[in-house]
Short mmCIF file of C-alpha atoms in Angstrom, two decimals:
data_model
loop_
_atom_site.label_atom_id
_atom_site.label_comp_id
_atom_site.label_asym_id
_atom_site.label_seq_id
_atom_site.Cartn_x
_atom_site.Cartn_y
_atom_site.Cartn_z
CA UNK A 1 0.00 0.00 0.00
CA UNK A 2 2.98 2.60 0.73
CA UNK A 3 4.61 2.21 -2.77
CA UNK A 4 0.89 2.89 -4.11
CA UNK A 5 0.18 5.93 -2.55
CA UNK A 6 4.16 6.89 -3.33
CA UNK A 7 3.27 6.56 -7.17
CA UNK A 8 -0.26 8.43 -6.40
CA UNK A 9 1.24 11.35 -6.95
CA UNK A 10 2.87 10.66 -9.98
CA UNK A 11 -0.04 9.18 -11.97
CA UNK A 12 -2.07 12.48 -11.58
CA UNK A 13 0.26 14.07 -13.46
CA UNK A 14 -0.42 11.90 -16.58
CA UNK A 15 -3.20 13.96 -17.20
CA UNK A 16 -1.35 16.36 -18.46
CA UNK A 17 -1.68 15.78 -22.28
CA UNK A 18 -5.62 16.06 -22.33
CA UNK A 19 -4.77 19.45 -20.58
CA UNK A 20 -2.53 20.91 -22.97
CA UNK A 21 -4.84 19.41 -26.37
CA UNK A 22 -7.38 21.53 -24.25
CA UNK A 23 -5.73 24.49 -24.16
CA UNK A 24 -3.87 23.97 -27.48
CA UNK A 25 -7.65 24.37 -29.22
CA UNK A 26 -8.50 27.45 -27.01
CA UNK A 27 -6.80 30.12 -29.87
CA UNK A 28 -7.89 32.96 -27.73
CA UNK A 29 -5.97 31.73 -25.02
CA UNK A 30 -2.79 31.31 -27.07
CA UNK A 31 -2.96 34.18 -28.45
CA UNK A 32 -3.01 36.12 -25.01
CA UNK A 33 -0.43 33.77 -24.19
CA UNK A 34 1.55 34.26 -27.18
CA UNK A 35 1.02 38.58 -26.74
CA UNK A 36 1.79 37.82 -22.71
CA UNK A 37 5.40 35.96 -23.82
CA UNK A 38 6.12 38.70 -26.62
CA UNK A 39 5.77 41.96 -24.04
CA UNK A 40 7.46 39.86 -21.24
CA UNK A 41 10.09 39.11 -23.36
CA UNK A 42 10.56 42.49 -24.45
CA UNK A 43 10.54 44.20 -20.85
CA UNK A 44 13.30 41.59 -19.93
CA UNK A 45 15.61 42.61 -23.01
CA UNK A 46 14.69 46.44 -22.33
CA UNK A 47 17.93 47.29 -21.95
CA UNK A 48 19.35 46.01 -25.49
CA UNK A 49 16.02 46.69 -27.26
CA UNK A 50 15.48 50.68 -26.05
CA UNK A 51 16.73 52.80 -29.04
CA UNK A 52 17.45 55.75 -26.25
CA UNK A 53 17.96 56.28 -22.34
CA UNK A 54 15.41 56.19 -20.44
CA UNK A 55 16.69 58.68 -18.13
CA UNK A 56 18.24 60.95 -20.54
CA UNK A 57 16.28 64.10 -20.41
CA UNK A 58 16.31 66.25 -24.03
CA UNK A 59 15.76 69.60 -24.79
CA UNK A 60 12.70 68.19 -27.09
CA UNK A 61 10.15 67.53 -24.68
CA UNK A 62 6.20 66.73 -25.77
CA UNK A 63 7.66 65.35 -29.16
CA UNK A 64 4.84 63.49 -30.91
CA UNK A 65 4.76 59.80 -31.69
CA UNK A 66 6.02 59.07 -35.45
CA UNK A 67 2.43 58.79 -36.94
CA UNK A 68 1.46 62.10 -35.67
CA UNK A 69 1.99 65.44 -37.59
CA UNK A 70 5.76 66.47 -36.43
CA UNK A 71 6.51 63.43 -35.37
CA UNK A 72 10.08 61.80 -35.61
CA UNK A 73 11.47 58.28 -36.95
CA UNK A 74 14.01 59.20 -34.09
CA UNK A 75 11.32 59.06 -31.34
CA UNK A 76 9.02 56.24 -32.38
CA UNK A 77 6.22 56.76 -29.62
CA UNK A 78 7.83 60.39 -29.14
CA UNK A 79 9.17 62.01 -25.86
CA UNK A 80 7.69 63.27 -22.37
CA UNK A 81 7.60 66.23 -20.90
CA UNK A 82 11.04 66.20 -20.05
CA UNK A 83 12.08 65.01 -23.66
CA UNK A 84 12.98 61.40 -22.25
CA UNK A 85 12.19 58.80 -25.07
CA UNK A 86 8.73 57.13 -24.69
CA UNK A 87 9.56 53.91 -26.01
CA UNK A 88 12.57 53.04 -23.88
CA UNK A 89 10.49 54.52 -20.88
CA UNK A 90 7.80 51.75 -21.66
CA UNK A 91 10.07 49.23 -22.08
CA UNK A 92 11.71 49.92 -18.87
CA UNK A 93 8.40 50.75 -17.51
CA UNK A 94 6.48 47.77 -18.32
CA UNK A 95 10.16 45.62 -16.77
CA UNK A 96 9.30 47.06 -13.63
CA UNK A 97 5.56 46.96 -13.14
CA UNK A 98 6.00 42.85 -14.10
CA UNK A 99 8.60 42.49 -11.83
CA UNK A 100 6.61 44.29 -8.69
CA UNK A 101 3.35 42.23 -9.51
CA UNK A 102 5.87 38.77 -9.80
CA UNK A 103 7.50 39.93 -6.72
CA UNK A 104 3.99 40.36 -4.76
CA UNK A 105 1.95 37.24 -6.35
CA UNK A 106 5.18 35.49 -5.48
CA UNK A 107 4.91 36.28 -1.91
CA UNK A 108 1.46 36.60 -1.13
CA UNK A 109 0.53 33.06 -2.94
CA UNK A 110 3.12 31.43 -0.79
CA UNK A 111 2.37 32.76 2.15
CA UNK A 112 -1.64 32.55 1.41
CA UNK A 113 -0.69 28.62 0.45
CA UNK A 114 1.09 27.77 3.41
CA UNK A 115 -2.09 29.47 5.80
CA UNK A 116 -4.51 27.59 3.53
CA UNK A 117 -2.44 23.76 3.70
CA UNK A 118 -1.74 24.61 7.65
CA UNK A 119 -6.12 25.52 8.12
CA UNK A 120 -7.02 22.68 6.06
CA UNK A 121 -4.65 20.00 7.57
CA UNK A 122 -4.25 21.13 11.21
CA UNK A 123 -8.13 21.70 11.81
CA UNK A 124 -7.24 23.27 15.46
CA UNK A 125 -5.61 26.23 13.58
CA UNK A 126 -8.75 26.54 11.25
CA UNK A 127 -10.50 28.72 13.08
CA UNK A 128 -7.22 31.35 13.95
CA UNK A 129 -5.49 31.04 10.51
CA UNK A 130 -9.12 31.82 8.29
CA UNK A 131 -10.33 34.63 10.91
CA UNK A 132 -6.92 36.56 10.50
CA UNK A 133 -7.44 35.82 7.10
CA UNK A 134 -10.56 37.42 6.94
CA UNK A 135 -9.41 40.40 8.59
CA UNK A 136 -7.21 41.09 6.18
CA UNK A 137 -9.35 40.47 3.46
CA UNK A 138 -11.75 43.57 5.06
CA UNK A 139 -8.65 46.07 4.03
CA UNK A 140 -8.59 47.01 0.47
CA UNK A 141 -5.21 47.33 -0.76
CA UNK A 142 -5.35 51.18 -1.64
CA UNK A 143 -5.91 51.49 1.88
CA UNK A 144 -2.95 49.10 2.63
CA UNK A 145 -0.40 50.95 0.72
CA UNK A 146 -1.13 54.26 1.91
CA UNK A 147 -0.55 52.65 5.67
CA UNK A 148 2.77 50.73 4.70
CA UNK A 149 3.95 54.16 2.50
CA UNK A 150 3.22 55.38 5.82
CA UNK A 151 5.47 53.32 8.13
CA UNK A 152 8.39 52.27 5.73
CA UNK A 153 7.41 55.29 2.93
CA UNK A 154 6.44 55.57 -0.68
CA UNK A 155 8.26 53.13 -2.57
CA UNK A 156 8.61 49.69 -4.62
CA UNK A 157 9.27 48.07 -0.89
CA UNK A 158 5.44 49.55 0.00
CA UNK A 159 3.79 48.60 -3.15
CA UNK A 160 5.19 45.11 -3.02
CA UNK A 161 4.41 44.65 0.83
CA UNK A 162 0.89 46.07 0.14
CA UNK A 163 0.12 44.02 -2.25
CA UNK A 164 1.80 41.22 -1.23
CA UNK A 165 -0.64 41.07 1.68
CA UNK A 166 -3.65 42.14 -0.02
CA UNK A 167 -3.25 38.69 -1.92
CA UNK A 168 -2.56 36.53 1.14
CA UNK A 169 -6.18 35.92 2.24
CA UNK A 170 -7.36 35.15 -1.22
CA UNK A 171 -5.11 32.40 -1.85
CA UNK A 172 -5.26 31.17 1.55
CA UNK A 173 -9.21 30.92 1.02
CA UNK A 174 -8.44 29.10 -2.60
CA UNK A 175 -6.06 26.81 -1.27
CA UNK A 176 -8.01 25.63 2.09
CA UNK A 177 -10.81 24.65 -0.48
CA UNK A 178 -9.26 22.84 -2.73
CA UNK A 179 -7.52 21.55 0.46
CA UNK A 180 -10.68 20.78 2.08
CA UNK A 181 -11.74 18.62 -0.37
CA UNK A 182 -8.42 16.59 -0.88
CA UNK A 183 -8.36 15.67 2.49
CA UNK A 184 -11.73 13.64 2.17
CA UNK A 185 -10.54 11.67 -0.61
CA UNK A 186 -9.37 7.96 0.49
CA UNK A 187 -5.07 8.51 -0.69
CA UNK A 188 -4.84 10.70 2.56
CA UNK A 189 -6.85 8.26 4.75
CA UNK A 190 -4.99 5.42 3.35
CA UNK A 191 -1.63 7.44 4.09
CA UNK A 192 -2.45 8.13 7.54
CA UNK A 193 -3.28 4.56 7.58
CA UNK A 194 0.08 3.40 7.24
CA UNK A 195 1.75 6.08 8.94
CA UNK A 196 3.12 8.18 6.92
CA UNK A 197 4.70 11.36 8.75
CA UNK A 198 2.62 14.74 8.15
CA UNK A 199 5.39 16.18 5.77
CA UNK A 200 4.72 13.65 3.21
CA UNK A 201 0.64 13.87 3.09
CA UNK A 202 0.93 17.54 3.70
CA UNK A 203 3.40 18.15 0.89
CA UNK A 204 3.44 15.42 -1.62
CA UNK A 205 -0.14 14.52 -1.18
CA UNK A 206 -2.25 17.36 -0.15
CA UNK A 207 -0.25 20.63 -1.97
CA UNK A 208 0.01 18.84 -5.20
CA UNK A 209 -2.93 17.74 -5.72
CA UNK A 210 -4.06 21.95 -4.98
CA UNK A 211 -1.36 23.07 -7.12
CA UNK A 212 -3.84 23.63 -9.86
CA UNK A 213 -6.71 25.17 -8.59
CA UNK A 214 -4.15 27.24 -6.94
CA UNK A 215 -2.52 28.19 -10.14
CA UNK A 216 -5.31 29.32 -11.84
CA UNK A 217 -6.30 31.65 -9.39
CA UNK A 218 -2.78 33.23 -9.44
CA UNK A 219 -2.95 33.89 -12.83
CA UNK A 220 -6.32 35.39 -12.27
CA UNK A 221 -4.71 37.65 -9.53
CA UNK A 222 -1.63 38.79 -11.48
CA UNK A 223 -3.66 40.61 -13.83
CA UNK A 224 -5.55 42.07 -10.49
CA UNK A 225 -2.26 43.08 -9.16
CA UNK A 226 -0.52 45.00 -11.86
CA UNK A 227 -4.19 47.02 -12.14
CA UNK A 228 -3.99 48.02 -8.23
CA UNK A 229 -0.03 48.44 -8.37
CA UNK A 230 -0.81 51.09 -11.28
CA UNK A 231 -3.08 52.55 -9.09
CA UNK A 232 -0.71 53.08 -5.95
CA UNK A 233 2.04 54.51 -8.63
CA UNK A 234 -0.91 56.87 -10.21
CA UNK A 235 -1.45 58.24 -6.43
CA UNK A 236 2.43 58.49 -6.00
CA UNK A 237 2.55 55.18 -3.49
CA UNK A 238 5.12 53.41 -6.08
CA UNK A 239 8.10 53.37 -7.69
CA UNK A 240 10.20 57.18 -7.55
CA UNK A 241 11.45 59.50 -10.23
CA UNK A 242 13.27 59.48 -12.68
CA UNK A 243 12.61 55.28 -12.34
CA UNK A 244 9.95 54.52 -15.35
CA UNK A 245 6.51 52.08 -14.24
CA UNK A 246 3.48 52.39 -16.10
CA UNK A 247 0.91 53.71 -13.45
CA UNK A 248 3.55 56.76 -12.60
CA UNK A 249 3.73 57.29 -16.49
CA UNK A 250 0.58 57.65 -16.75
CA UNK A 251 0.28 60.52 -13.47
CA UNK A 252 2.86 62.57 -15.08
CA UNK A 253 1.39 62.93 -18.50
CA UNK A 254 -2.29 63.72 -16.96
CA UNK A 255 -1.67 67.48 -17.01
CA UNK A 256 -0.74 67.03 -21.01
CA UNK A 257 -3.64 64.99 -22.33
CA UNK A 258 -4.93 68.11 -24.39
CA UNK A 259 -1.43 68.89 -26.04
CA UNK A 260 0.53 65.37 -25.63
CA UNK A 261 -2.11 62.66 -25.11
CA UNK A 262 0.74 59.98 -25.75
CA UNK A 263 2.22 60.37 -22.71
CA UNK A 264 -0.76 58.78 -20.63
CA UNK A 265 -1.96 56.52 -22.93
CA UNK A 266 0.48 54.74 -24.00
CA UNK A 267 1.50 53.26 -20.73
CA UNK A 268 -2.06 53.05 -20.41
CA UNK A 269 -2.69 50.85 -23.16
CA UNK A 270 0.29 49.04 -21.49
CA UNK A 271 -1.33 47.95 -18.29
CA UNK A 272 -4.48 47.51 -20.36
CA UNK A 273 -2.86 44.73 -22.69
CA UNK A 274 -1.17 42.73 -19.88
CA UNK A 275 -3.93 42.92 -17.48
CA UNK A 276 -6.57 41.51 -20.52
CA UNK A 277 -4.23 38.94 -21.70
CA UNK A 278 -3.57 37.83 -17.92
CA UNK A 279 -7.65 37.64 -17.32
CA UNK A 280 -7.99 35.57 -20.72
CA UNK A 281 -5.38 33.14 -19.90
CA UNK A 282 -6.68 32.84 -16.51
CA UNK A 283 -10.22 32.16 -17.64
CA UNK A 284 -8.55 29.38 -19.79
CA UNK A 285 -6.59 27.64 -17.54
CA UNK A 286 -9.75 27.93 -15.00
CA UNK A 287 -12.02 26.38 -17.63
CA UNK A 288 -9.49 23.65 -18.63
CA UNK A 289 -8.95 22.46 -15.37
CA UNK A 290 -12.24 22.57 -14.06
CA UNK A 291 -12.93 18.67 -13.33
CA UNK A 292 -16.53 19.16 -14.53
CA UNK A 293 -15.35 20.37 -18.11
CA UNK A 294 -12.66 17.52 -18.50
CA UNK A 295 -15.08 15.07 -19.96
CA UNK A 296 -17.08 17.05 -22.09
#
């Protein structure tokens, strides 16, 4: 029975090709996928692809974007108000506001996964883990990064933090769930059975098997977390001049939307993009591994 449920495990996995056919026939989804890859790919190679500094400021400042009259094959998507280069800005801009929403869906999911496994395994800590949980989950986290740009002040370590813990009750809600449900099934019975220590079923048993729902719901909240971290930058809570990030491009082109509309929208279009391809690939994933869709 213990080399069974040690191969348990294992055989789940095998399911993994009717998954991917699936998704494979889902062209929406690749496509998001495929436009999700292409801008990640370009924020990471920002520094080789960016025709200009970022930081250089030019005595040509509100320069249109080339398709506009006076516009520039020099400056492709034109210049700010301080005549940086808008392209190499949002390159370097959309670098940063991926890495602060990895950084905080990174933390917050495993922190919110470890209070979900701990509520749904350890029922005594049910009660404790879920209620802080919820109290957390009555903060929105606007309200969150004001308070931590409070204590530690405005910055990427705020925004992160902030987030960060804005996501933890969500996941830990998620995870419990799906953790709620594994724990009724007859592997963990069996594996308490026959004694196998709590680190195995907790780990290799009962966090693989969430793994998925988990996942889904990540993807889901990545999308959710770049919109609020572009809020907190747009209210001055975020990254700091002269650094670029999409949300504080945005605030310092609002007073030239008249005259030099580019400058907002553009980064606006930005968060726009990612956050929609995000939500579609989320959706996808949610709908392909949703056990009452895989037979249909």
């Amino acid at each position: 029975m213990r080399a069974a449920l040690a191969q348990l495990p294992l055989r789940r996995r095998r399911g993994a090709s009717p998954f991917l056919g699936r998704l494979l026939r889902d062209r929406l989804a690749l496509a998001a996928a495929l436009v999700l890859a292409l801008i990640t790919l370009a924020a990471l190679l920002a520094p080789w692809l960016s025709p200009h500094d970022p930081f250089e400021t030019k005595p040509i400042p509100f320069q249109p974007p080339v398709w506009a009259e006076g516009g520039t094959a020099d400056y492709l998507l034109g210049t700010d108000g301080q005549g940086r280069d808008m392209l190499s800005r949002l390159l370097h801009g959309t670098r940063l506001t991926l890495l602060i929403a990895v950084l905080a869906v990174a933390l917050g999911g495993g922190i919110g996964v470890l209070v979900g496994l701990f509520a749904a395994f350890y029922r005594r800590l049910d009660g404790v883990l879920m209620r802080l949980a919820d109290v957390l989950l009555s903060f929105p986290a606007i309200l969150l990064g004001l308070a931590f740009a409070a204590v530690i002040g405005p910055g990427m370590g705020a925004i992160i933090v902030a987030l960060a813990v804005a996501t933890v009750p969500d996941v830990a809600r998620i995870t419990r769930g799906a953790a709620v449900m594994i724990m009724g099934q007859d592997f963990m019975e069996a594996g308490r059975a026959v004694g196998l220590p709590d680190r195995t079923l907790l780990w290799r048993y009962l966090a693989l098997n969430c793994m998925s729902s988990v996942f889904v719901f990540l993807t889901l909240r990545f999308g959710q977390v770049i919109l609020i971290g572009a809020v907190l930058s747009f209210l001055g809570l975020g990254a700091r001049p002269p650094a670029a990030e999409l949300g504080m491009m945005a605030s310092q082109g609002r007073d030239a939307l008249l005259f030099a509309p580019h400058i907002s929208t553009l980064p606006s279009l930005m968060i726009v993009l990612v956050v929609l391809c995000a939500n579609v690939l989320g959706d996808a994933l949610r709908d392909t591994l949703d056990p009452r869709l895989r037979n249909t």
